[in-house]
Structures are given as C-alpha cells and as structure tokens.
Amino acid sequence: MISDLAHRALERDGLGSIRDRVLAGERLSDADGLRLFEARDLAALGALANHVREARHGDLAFYNRNVHLNPTNVCVASCKFCSFARLDDQAASQGYTMSLDEAVEKVLSKRPLGITEVHIVAGLHPTLPWDYYTTLLRRIHAAWPELTIKAFTAIEYQYWADKFGLGVERALRELQEAGMSTLPGGGAEIFAPRVRRKICDDKATAEQWLEVHRTAHRLGIKSNATMLYGHIERLDERVDHMRRLRELQDETGGFQVFIPLAFHPEHNMIGKAFAKPTGYDALRTLAVARLYLDNFDHVKAYWVSLGERLAQAALSFGVDDLDGTVLEERIYHMAGATVPQALSEATLHQLIRAAGRVPAERDSFYGVLRVHGPRAA
Ligand code: V47
C-alpha cells in the first residue's frame, strides 16, 4: 500500500507516470531510471520501491549464516578503490597468503556455529598454481559437504582462464567439480568504459565480467551481481550498469540478487577525493535498483558496506536481504569500515524485527531454512 501522501509527492515530483507503470508491472526505461535517481522526495521513492518489495516478499527479510575467506590479498591488479590488495606477501606491507592447511582450517573451525555458506574471494596472485584453488575447494567440500561454497569473482576466473590457458568455461567447470556451487557478485564495479579506465583499467573488462556470469549461468551456476557506487561514476552510468545486468538476466535468469556496494574511501588511492556516499544516496540507489531491475528477485543491503542501521532502514526502501553474519570480513574493514567484525544471528533478528519485518534465514539459493515468526523465541 502506498500512502496518499506518497502518491501526492510522486505526482508533485513529476513521477506519476513512472508510478503508474510500476503499479501496472511495466518495465522502466533508462530515462525513467535516471528520473528516479533525481527524485526529490526520498520517502516517496522509497514507498514505491517498498510496494514492489512487499509484493514480492511480503514482510520477510532474508539473511544467512556465512563466513568469508580471503586466502590471499596479493593481487597484480591496481584497482584504485581497493584498500585490501597488496603487491607481495610481506608482513610489513600487510600482504599475506594462507597455506592450504590454514585456509581450510579457518573455514572448518566455524562448523560449530551453524554456518551454511563460505564466501571465498582472493586477489589475483601472480604465482599461486591452479591446483591451490582446486585443492582448497576440494578439501573444504570433502570435510564439510553441506556447506555451500560461493567462490571467486568473475575477475579471478578471467585471470586464471588466461594465465593457465584454461578458458573461462573450463576454469568454472573445474572449480564446480571441486565444490563451488555459486559465484559472488564482486568485480563488476561500474561497467562504463570511462569509469573502468580510471579506476580499474588492468583487470577484466565489463564484457568479460558479463561473459563469465553468462557462462556460469549456462553451466547451471547461479550468481550475484554488484555495483560499486559513490566515486567518479555519474548517475546515468549507474543506470547503464543496471541495464546491462537486466539484459543478461533476461537472457539467462541466472542472477539471484543485486547488491549495490557503497564506496569506502579509507586507505586507497582515490579515497581522499571522495566522502563516503551519504545515507540518502544509499537509500535512493537501493530503491531505484528495486524499481528498475524488474527481473531480479532480490536486492541486498550488504550491512558491512552500509552500516547496520542504514541497512536496517533500507528494509523499507526496496531491500529484502541483509547478507548474513559475515564472519571474518576483511575487504571493507581494511577500507575503514567501523561496523562490527560480524553480527550474531540474534542481532540480525533484532534489527529486522525492529524494522517491522520477519527474519527468514535462507540458504545460498534463497530457499527459506527457517522463518523466525514475529517476536517468536
Ligand atoms: O568487487 C573493494 C568492492 C567488492 C572497496 O555476492 C569496495 O553476495 C567499497 O563483491 N569500498 C567485493 N567497496 C565484495 C563483494 C561482495 C560483498 C558481499 C556480498 C557479495 C555477494 C559480494 O567490494 C569488490 C569491490 O566492488 N570494494 N574495495 C572499497 N574501498
């Protein structure tokens, strides 16, 4: 239900026609997307996105119990927004590469916590052999077969496909055989060439990122999609980014969720020039995503990137997923995130309930494992 007040605010902002098309279930154009980004009344925009969110998911707010593993931060790419990557393994420069035993043990040690997913992302390490990655997944999978392995970004697959002469499909197949069953959405950044040239010109291109995901979808591997916003990109470039994702989703249906990632400015090459995106920008970006990406089931507010409070508020701006407990996160904490290192399930429940939603623990494919009914123990 959209309140009369929100209806009137949308009319006043000249968004009446977009509202009518959203309510009729019609697809929005790129020009509509841009108009929504420029909407003056954030609450009215949020109400429209909330309408779509509730039509799809009712009051449910999803989360999972997950742990992150970053086996190395050594990386040959020089993404200007990244605070995590190092050029070598030297402790003095905070570079590291885990031994296989160490990496496997880090994951297995979380078994008593009821974790259902491990999210693995590394750097583009110049010398680790291919069997480091296949063995890593094979060992985790053998020791803990029920754990879903969500592993490696499209950027890593493209790098290995070239470096080891495997091609993308074989790289994906070999890691799928080793235990990977879904791909995280990292590395997408902003697809527009103008932006990519300036912030990440020496890693996979937009076309390659999309092709890795297209190939994964063809192999039956579901994946996620991200967008890094709040740096040098323009609003029309955000819309262009989402359009390219929407087109691929029309083709394959393989994306599970869209995750806008708010830029964190500390300890990286471009941070000094930008403040962290405002709460206003975060909420409108999530709301526009919910309205524009009509073929995506889920929109996630990654609480690590937004902060718990803003992620909670986002549950009324089109968002239906907060990510998870996120044990062992490094990428954002090295970029100045001041959020806790992890959230307990009880805290996630509190945040969700206080926003008037019902916590639903999900698996990695949005199957509901348990709905924690209103105020239930
Ligand atoms: O690709 C790196 C981003 C991504 C910074 O698929 C930064 O469920 C902000 O993709 N400020 C990796 N962002 C994280 C990621 C992710 C996270 C949570 C869930 C999922 C999922 C995927 O983090 C990178 C890049 O876009 N990033 N540095 C920074 N300073």
Short mmCIF file of C-alpha atoms and ligand atoms in Angstrom, two decimals:
data_model
loop_
_atom_site.label_atom_id
_atom_site.label_comp_id
_atom_site.label_asym_id
_atom_site.label_seq_id
_atom_site.Cartn_x
_atom_site.Cartn_y
_atom_site.Cartn_z
CA MET A 1 0.00 0.00 0.00
CA ILE A 2 1.34 3.40 -0.96
CA SER A 3 0.03 6.22 1.23
CA ASP A 4 -1.93 9.15 -0.23
CA LEU A 5 0.91 11.37 0.87
CA ALA A 6 3.45 9.39 -1.14
CA HIS A 7 1.11 9.36 -4.15
CA ARG A 8 0.87 13.13 -3.99
CA ALA A 9 4.63 13.55 -3.56
CA LEU A 10 5.30 11.38 -6.61
CA GLU A 11 2.81 13.46 -8.64
CA ARG A 12 4.44 16.67 -7.43
CA ASP A 13 7.88 15.35 -8.47
CA GLY A 14 6.50 14.51 -11.94
CA LEU A 15 6.83 10.79 -11.26
CA GLY A 16 3.14 9.95 -11.59
CA SER A 17 3.58 8.17 -14.91
CA ILE A 18 6.51 6.09 -13.63
CA ARG A 19 4.46 5.20 -10.55
CA ASP A 20 1.54 4.08 -12.71
CA ARG A 21 3.78 1.90 -14.85
CA VAL A 22 5.42 0.36 -11.78
CA LEU A 23 2.00 -0.41 -10.32
CA ALA A 24 0.96 -1.95 -13.66
CA GLY A 25 4.06 -4.17 -13.58
CA GLU A 26 5.59 -2.50 -16.65
CA ARG A 27 9.31 -2.26 -17.27
CA LEU A 28 11.03 1.10 -16.72
CA SER A 29 13.27 2.73 -19.33
CA ASP A 30 16.78 4.09 -18.71
CA ALA A 31 15.33 7.60 -18.76
CA ASP A 32 12.89 6.52 -16.03
CA GLY A 33 15.77 5.12 -14.00
CA LEU A 34 17.60 8.43 -14.22
CA ARG A 35 14.44 10.38 -13.31
CA LEU A 36 14.07 8.21 -10.22
CA PHE A 37 17.68 8.87 -9.20
CA GLU A 38 16.90 12.58 -9.44
CA ALA A 39 13.65 12.36 -7.46
CA ARG A 40 13.46 14.97 -4.73
CA ASP A 41 11.25 13.11 -2.31
CA LEU A 42 13.25 10.15 -1.00
CA ALA A 43 10.40 8.91 1.19
CA ALA A 44 8.01 8.75 -1.77
CA LEU A 45 10.60 6.96 -3.91
CA GLY A 46 11.14 4.54 -1.04
CA ALA A 47 7.40 3.95 -0.70
CA LEU A 48 7.20 2.94 -4.37
CA ALA A 49 10.17 0.59 -4.04
CA ASN A 50 8.71 -0.78 -0.82
CA HIS A 51 5.48 -1.57 -2.64
CA VAL A 52 7.39 -3.73 -5.13
CA ARG A 53 9.41 -5.35 -2.35
CA GLU A 54 6.32 -6.26 -0.35
CA ALA A 55 4.50 -7.57 -3.42
CA ARG A 56 7.42 -9.98 -3.94
CA HIS A 57 8.41 -10.94 -0.42
CA GLY A 58 5.74 -9.68 1.98
CA ASP A 59 7.31 -8.94 5.35
CA LEU A 60 10.15 -11.43 5.07
CA ALA A 61 13.69 -10.13 5.40
CA PHE A 62 16.35 -12.65 4.42
CA TYR A 63 19.77 -13.29 5.93
CA ASN A 64 22.14 -16.24 6.06
CA ARG A 65 24.81 -17.60 8.35
CA ASN A 66 28.04 -17.16 6.45
CA VAL A 67 31.77 -16.80 6.81
CA HIS A 68 34.17 -15.05 4.45
CA LEU A 69 37.54 -16.44 3.45
CA ASN A 70 40.14 -14.33 1.66
CA PRO A 71 43.02 -16.78 1.23
CA THR A 72 45.36 -14.10 -0.10
CA ASN A 73 45.36 -10.35 -0.62
CA VAL A 74 48.29 -10.41 -3.02
CA CYS A 75 47.00 -9.00 -6.28
CA VAL A 76 48.52 -7.86 -9.55
CA ALA A 77 45.61 -5.57 -10.39
CA SER A 78 45.78 -1.97 -9.29
CA CYS A 79 42.15 -1.01 -8.67
CA LYS A 80 42.26 2.50 -7.31
CA PHE A 81 39.36 2.00 -4.89
CA CYS A 82 40.83 -1.09 -3.25
CA SER A 83 42.33 -0.99 0.24
CA PHE A 84 42.73 -4.74 0.54
CA ALA A 85 45.23 -5.70 -2.17
CA ARG A 86 49.00 -5.85 -1.64
CA LEU A 87 51.80 -6.40 -4.14
CA ASP A 88 53.58 -9.10 -2.17
CA ASP A 89 53.35 -11.43 0.82
CA GLN A 90 55.45 -9.22 3.08
CA ALA A 91 54.04 -8.91 6.58
CA ALA A 92 55.45 -5.38 6.74
CA SER A 93 53.08 -4.33 3.98
CA GLN A 94 50.23 -6.45 5.40
CA GLY A 95 50.40 -8.83 2.47
CA TYR A 96 49.56 -12.46 3.19
CA THR A 97 48.86 -15.78 1.55
CA MET A 98 47.40 -18.58 3.63
CA SER A 99 48.71 -22.08 3.35
CA LEU A 100 46.07 -24.57 2.26
CA ASP A 101 46.00 -26.05 5.78
CA GLU A 102 45.49 -22.62 7.28
CA ALA A 103 42.71 -21.64 4.86
CA VAL A 104 40.85 -24.94 5.21
CA GLU A 105 41.14 -24.86 8.99
CA LYS A 106 39.83 -21.28 9.13
CA VAL A 107 36.63 -22.44 7.47
CA LEU A 108 36.25 -25.74 9.31
CA SER A 109 36.71 -24.02 12.67
CA LYS A 110 33.35 -22.29 12.08
CA ARG A 111 31.46 -25.57 11.89
CA PRO A 112 30.05 -25.37 15.45
CA LEU A 113 28.39 -22.04 14.56
CA GLY A 114 25.85 -23.49 12.15
CA ILE A 115 27.30 -21.68 9.15
CA THR A 116 25.68 -22.63 5.81
CA GLU A 117 27.89 -20.74 3.33
CA VAL A 118 31.51 -19.76 2.81
CA HIS A 119 32.15 -16.75 0.57
CA ILE A 120 35.65 -17.01 -0.90
CA VAL A 121 37.41 -14.19 -2.73
CA ALA A 122 41.16 -13.81 -3.22
CA GLY A 123 43.47 -11.42 -5.05
CA LEU A 124 44.97 -12.05 -8.49
CA HIS A 125 48.04 -13.78 -7.09
CA PRO A 126 50.88 -13.90 -9.63
CA THR A 127 52.47 -17.22 -8.62
CA LEU A 128 49.95 -19.48 -6.86
CA PRO A 129 49.33 -22.54 -9.02
CA TRP A 130 45.88 -23.54 -10.30
CA ASP A 131 45.77 -26.55 -8.01
CA TYR A 132 45.95 -24.26 -4.96
CA TYR A 133 42.38 -23.17 -5.77
CA THR A 134 41.03 -26.57 -6.82
CA THR A 135 42.58 -28.26 -3.77
CA LEU A 136 41.28 -25.56 -1.45
CA LEU A 137 37.70 -26.10 -2.58
CA ARG A 138 38.03 -29.88 -2.79
CA ARG A 139 39.32 -30.10 0.78
CA ILE A 140 36.64 -27.82 2.22
CA HIS A 141 33.94 -29.67 0.31
CA ALA A 142 35.17 -33.11 1.35
CA ALA A 143 35.35 -32.16 5.02
CA TRP A 144 32.04 -30.28 5.10
CA PRO A 145 29.83 -31.30 2.15
CA GLU A 146 26.68 -29.50 3.38
CA LEU A 147 28.47 -26.13 3.34
CA THR A 148 27.71 -24.12 0.20
CA ILE A 149 30.85 -22.77 -1.42
CA LYS A 150 30.28 -19.38 -3.08
CA ALA A 151 33.63 -18.85 -4.63
CA PHE A 152 35.67 -16.36 -6.60
CA THR A 153 34.70 -13.34 -8.64
CA ALA A 154 34.42 -13.19 -12.40
CA ILE A 155 37.67 -11.18 -12.32
CA GLU A 156 39.54 -14.13 -10.82
CA TYR A 157 38.03 -16.64 -13.28
CA GLN A 158 39.04 -14.45 -16.21
CA TYR A 159 42.58 -14.06 -14.83
CA TRP A 160 43.04 -17.81 -14.36
CA ALA A 161 41.36 -18.60 -17.69
CA ASP A 162 44.08 -16.52 -19.40
CA LYS A 163 47.02 -17.26 -17.12
CA PHE A 164 46.61 -21.04 -17.03
CA GLY A 165 45.30 -21.28 -20.60
CA LEU A 166 42.10 -22.89 -19.39
CA GLY A 167 39.46 -20.65 -20.88
CA VAL A 168 36.58 -19.43 -18.74
CA GLU A 169 34.31 -22.43 -19.11
CA ARG A 170 36.93 -24.93 -18.06
CA ALA A 171 38.05 -22.81 -15.10
CA LEU A 172 34.44 -22.66 -13.92
CA ARG A 173 33.84 -26.37 -14.53
CA GLU A 174 36.97 -27.43 -12.66
CA LEU A 175 36.09 -25.38 -9.61
CA GLN A 176 32.48 -26.51 -9.84
CA GLU A 177 33.72 -30.10 -9.75
CA ALA A 178 35.86 -29.20 -6.75
CA GLY A 179 32.84 -27.95 -4.80
CA MET A 180 31.94 -24.41 -5.88
CA SER A 181 28.21 -24.04 -6.43
CA THR A 182 27.61 -20.32 -6.79
CA LEU A 183 29.51 -17.12 -7.64
CA PRO A 184 29.65 -13.89 -5.65
CA GLY A 185 28.96 -10.65 -7.48
CA GLY A 186 32.26 -8.86 -6.92
CA GLY A 187 34.41 -7.17 -9.53
CA ALA A 188 31.57 -5.61 -11.51
CA GLU A 189 32.36 -2.09 -10.17
CA ILE A 190 30.83 0.19 -12.85
CA PHE A 191 30.66 -1.19 -16.38
CA ALA A 192 31.01 2.14 -18.22
CA PRO A 193 34.40 2.23 -20.02
CA ARG A 194 35.04 5.84 -18.95
CA VAL A 195 34.92 4.79 -15.29
CA ARG A 196 36.69 1.46 -15.68
CA ARG A 197 39.57 3.18 -17.47
CA LYS A 198 40.05 5.45 -14.48
CA ILE A 199 39.52 3.13 -11.53
CA CYS A 200 40.36 -0.40 -12.69
CA ASP A 201 41.99 -0.45 -16.09
CA ASP A 202 44.07 -3.61 -15.68
CA LYS A 203 41.55 -6.28 -14.87
CA ALA A 204 38.69 -8.00 -16.69
CA THR A 205 36.54 -5.68 -18.78
CA ALA A 206 32.78 -5.23 -18.34
CA GLU A 207 32.20 -7.56 -21.29
CA GLN A 208 34.42 -10.22 -19.75
CA TRP A 209 32.69 -9.90 -16.35
CA LEU A 210 29.33 -10.39 -18.04
CA GLU A 211 30.62 -13.28 -20.17
CA VAL A 212 31.93 -15.15 -17.12
CA HIS A 213 28.50 -14.85 -15.50
CA ARG A 214 26.77 -15.83 -18.76
CA THR A 215 28.96 -18.94 -18.93
CA ALA A 216 28.33 -19.76 -15.27
CA HIS A 217 24.58 -19.48 -15.81
CA ARG A 218 24.83 -21.78 -18.82
CA LEU A 219 26.58 -24.33 -16.59
CA GLY A 220 23.71 -24.08 -14.12
CA ILE A 221 25.67 -21.96 -11.63
CA LYS A 222 23.65 -19.12 -10.08
CA SER A 223 25.48 -15.90 -9.35
CA ASN A 224 25.18 -12.46 -7.76
CA ALA A 225 25.72 -9.01 -9.20
CA THR A 226 27.20 -5.91 -7.56
CA MET A 227 27.72 -2.24 -8.39
CA LEU A 228 30.36 -0.13 -6.64
CA TYR A 229 28.94 3.39 -6.36
CA GLY A 230 29.80 6.72 -4.81
CA HIS A 231 33.10 7.56 -6.52
CA ILE A 232 33.62 9.04 -10.00
CA GLU A 233 30.60 7.49 -11.70
CA ARG A 234 27.65 9.55 -12.92
CA LEU A 235 24.04 8.63 -12.27
CA ASP A 236 23.48 7.70 -15.93
CA GLU A 237 26.43 5.30 -15.60
CA ARG A 238 24.72 3.62 -12.66
CA VAL A 239 21.62 3.18 -14.82
CA ASP A 240 23.75 1.88 -17.71
CA HIS A 241 25.33 -0.64 -15.31
CA MET A 242 21.93 -1.89 -14.19
CA ARG A 243 20.67 -2.04 -17.78
CA ARG A 244 23.48 -4.38 -18.77
CA LEU A 245 22.69 -6.62 -15.82
CA ARG A 246 18.98 -6.56 -16.64
CA GLU A 247 19.73 -7.56 -20.23
CA LEU A 248 21.86 -10.51 -19.18
CA GLN A 249 19.22 -11.53 -16.66
CA ASP A 250 16.60 -11.51 -19.46
CA GLU A 251 18.86 -13.84 -21.38
CA THR A 252 19.83 -16.31 -18.63
CA GLY A 253 17.78 -15.77 -15.46
CA GLY A 254 20.91 -16.79 -13.55
CA PHE A 255 21.33 -13.83 -11.21
CA GLN A 256 19.95 -14.22 -7.72
CA VAL A 257 20.42 -10.79 -6.21
CA PHE A 258 21.66 -7.28 -6.92
CA ILE A 259 23.97 -5.69 -4.34
CA PRO A 260 24.92 -2.01 -4.60
CA LEU A 261 28.21 -1.52 -2.70
CA ALA A 262 28.89 1.87 -1.14
CA PHE A 263 32.45 3.10 -1.76
CA HIS A 264 34.66 3.21 1.34
CA PRO A 265 37.30 5.90 1.00
CA GLU A 266 39.99 4.99 3.52
CA HIS A 267 43.45 3.61 2.71
CA ASN A 268 43.08 3.59 -1.06
CA MET A 269 44.29 5.72 -3.96
CA ILE A 270 41.11 7.69 -4.68
CA GLY A 271 39.62 7.89 -1.21
CA LYS A 272 40.93 11.37 -0.45
CA ALA A 273 38.88 12.85 -3.26
CA PHE A 274 35.56 11.40 -2.11
CA ALA A 275 33.49 11.22 1.01
CA LYS A 276 31.62 8.01 1.75
CA PRO A 277 28.27 8.03 -0.09
CA THR A 278 25.58 9.58 2.06
CA GLY A 279 22.70 7.66 3.62
CA TYR A 280 20.43 9.49 1.18
CA ASP A 281 22.43 8.23 -1.79
CA ALA A 282 22.50 4.68 -0.43
CA LEU A 283 18.74 4.56 0.07
CA ARG A 284 17.86 6.06 -3.30
CA THR A 285 20.27 3.70 -5.08
CA LEU A 286 18.67 0.67 -3.44
CA ALA A 287 15.18 1.98 -4.19
CA VAL A 288 15.95 2.71 -7.84
CA ALA A 289 17.54 -0.73 -8.19
CA ARG A 290 14.38 -2.37 -6.83
CA LEU A 291 12.25 -0.45 -9.32
CA TYR A 292 14.48 -0.73 -12.38
CA LEU A 293 15.65 -4.35 -12.03
CA ASP A 294 12.25 -5.91 -12.53
CA ASN A 295 13.77 -9.30 -13.35
CA PHE A 296 15.87 -9.61 -10.17
CA ASP A 297 14.15 -11.37 -7.29
CA HIS A 298 16.28 -9.87 -4.55
CA VAL A 299 18.01 -6.61 -3.64
CA LYS A 300 20.57 -6.82 -0.87
CA ALA A 301 21.75 -4.12 1.55
CA TYR A 302 25.17 -5.50 2.49
CA TRP A 303 25.27 -4.31 6.10
CA VAL A 304 29.08 -4.34 6.16
CA SER A 305 29.16 -1.76 3.40
CA LEU A 306 26.24 0.36 4.67
CA GLY A 307 26.40 0.00 8.44
CA GLU A 308 23.78 -1.95 10.33
CA ARG A 309 21.45 0.99 10.92
CA LEU A 310 21.24 2.12 7.33
CA ALA A 311 20.88 -1.48 6.15
CA GLN A 312 18.00 -1.83 8.58
CA ALA A 313 16.31 1.32 7.26
CA ALA A 314 16.83 0.01 3.73
CA LEU A 315 14.33 -2.75 4.52
CA SER A 316 11.70 -0.06 3.86
CA PHE A 317 13.36 1.15 0.63
CA GLY A 318 13.10 -1.92 -1.57
CA VAL A 319 15.58 -4.21 0.17
CA ASP A 320 14.69 -7.74 1.24
CA ASP A 321 18.12 -9.16 2.18
CA LEU A 322 20.84 -8.02 4.60
CA ASP A 323 23.52 -10.62 3.69
CA GLY A 324 24.49 -12.52 6.82
CA THR A 325 26.55 -12.95 9.92
CA VAL A 326 29.67 -12.29 7.75
CA LEU A 327 32.37 -13.70 9.97
CA GLU A 328 35.95 -12.77 9.07
CA GLU A 329 35.25 -9.90 6.64
CA ARG A 330 38.44 -8.10 5.54
CA ILE A 331 37.87 -6.05 2.37
CA TYR A 332 35.68 -3.36 3.97
CA HIS A 333 37.41 -3.35 7.32
CA MET A 334 40.70 -2.58 5.57
CA ALA A 335 38.89 0.29 3.79
CA GLY A 336 37.86 1.95 7.04
CA ALA A 337 34.55 0.25 7.85
CA THR A 338 33.74 0.76 11.51
CA VAL A 339 30.94 -1.81 11.64
CA PRO A 340 31.45 -4.83 13.93
CA GLN A 341 33.58 -7.69 12.64
CA ALA A 342 30.45 -9.87 12.47
CA LEU A 343 26.81 -9.83 13.57
CA SER A 344 25.22 -12.55 15.64
CA GLU A 345 22.01 -14.12 14.44
CA ALA A 346 20.25 -12.58 17.45
CA THR A 347 21.40 -9.09 16.42
CA LEU A 348 20.21 -9.65 12.85
CA HIS A 349 16.83 -10.72 14.23
CA GLN A 350 16.65 -7.61 16.41
CA LEU A 351 17.48 -5.32 13.51
CA ILE A 352 14.93 -6.97 11.24
CA ARG A 353 12.16 -7.11 13.82
CA ALA A 354 12.69 -3.51 14.89
CA ALA A 355 12.12 -2.59 11.22
CA GLY A 356 8.75 -4.34 11.34
CA ARG A 357 9.91 -7.30 9.24
CA VAL A 358 10.11 -11.02 9.86
CA PRO A 359 13.59 -12.62 9.87
CA ALA A 360 13.92 -15.51 7.43
CA GLU A 361 17.14 -17.49 7.44
CA ARG A 362 17.89 -18.51 3.87
CA ASP A 363 20.30 -20.83 2.16
CA SER A 364 22.58 -19.62 -0.63
CA PHE A 365 19.79 -20.04 -3.21
CA TYR A 366 17.11 -18.17 -1.27
CA GLY A 367 15.46 -21.31 -0.06
CA VAL A 368 13.93 -20.46 3.32
CA LEU A 369 15.50 -22.52 6.11
CA ARG A 370 13.55 -21.01 8.97
CA VAL A 371 11.14 -18.15 9.44
CA HIS A 372 11.56 -16.61 12.86
CA GLY A 373 7.96 -15.51 13.31
CA PRO A 374 7.01 -12.15 14.81
CA ARG A 375 8.58 -11.82 18.22
CA ALA A 376 8.90 -15.62 18.45
CA ALA A 377 11.71 -17.04 20.56
O1 V47 B 1 34.44 -6.10 -6.18
C1 V47 B 1 36.53 -3.12 -2.88
C2 V47 B 1 34.18 -3.80 -3.53
C3 V47 B 1 33.79 -5.97 -3.86
C4 V47 B 1 36.09 -1.31 -1.83
O2 V47 B 1 27.97 -11.63 -3.92
C5 V47 B 1 34.90 -1.88 -2.22
O3 V47 B 1 26.90 -11.85 -2.04
C6 V47 B 1 33.74 -0.20 -1.27
O4 V47 B 1 31.61 -8.27 -4.14
N1 V47 B 1 34.85 0.43 -0.88
C7 V47 B 1 33.96 -7.32 -3.19
N2 V47 B 1 33.72 -1.35 -1.94
C8 V47 B 1 32.81 -7.60 -2.24
C9 V47 B 1 31.64 -8.22 -2.95
C10 V47 B 1 30.52 -8.79 -2.19
C11 V47 B 1 30.30 -8.44 -0.87
C12 V47 B 1 29.24 -9.02 -0.18
C13 V47 B 1 28.42 -9.94 -0.77
C14 V47 B 1 28.65 -10.29 -2.10
C15 V47 B 1 27.79 -11.32 -2.73
C16 V47 B 1 29.70 -9.71 -2.81
O5 V47 B 1 34.00 -5.00 -2.88
C17 V47 B 1 34.73 -5.59 -4.93
C18 V47 B 1 34.54 -4.10 -4.96
O6 V47 B 1 33.46 -3.74 -5.76
N3 V47 B 1 35.21 -2.98 -2.87
N4 V47 B 1 37.09 -2.09 -2.24
C19 V47 B 1 36.05 -0.07 -1.12
N5 V47 B 1 37.15 0.58 -0.76
#
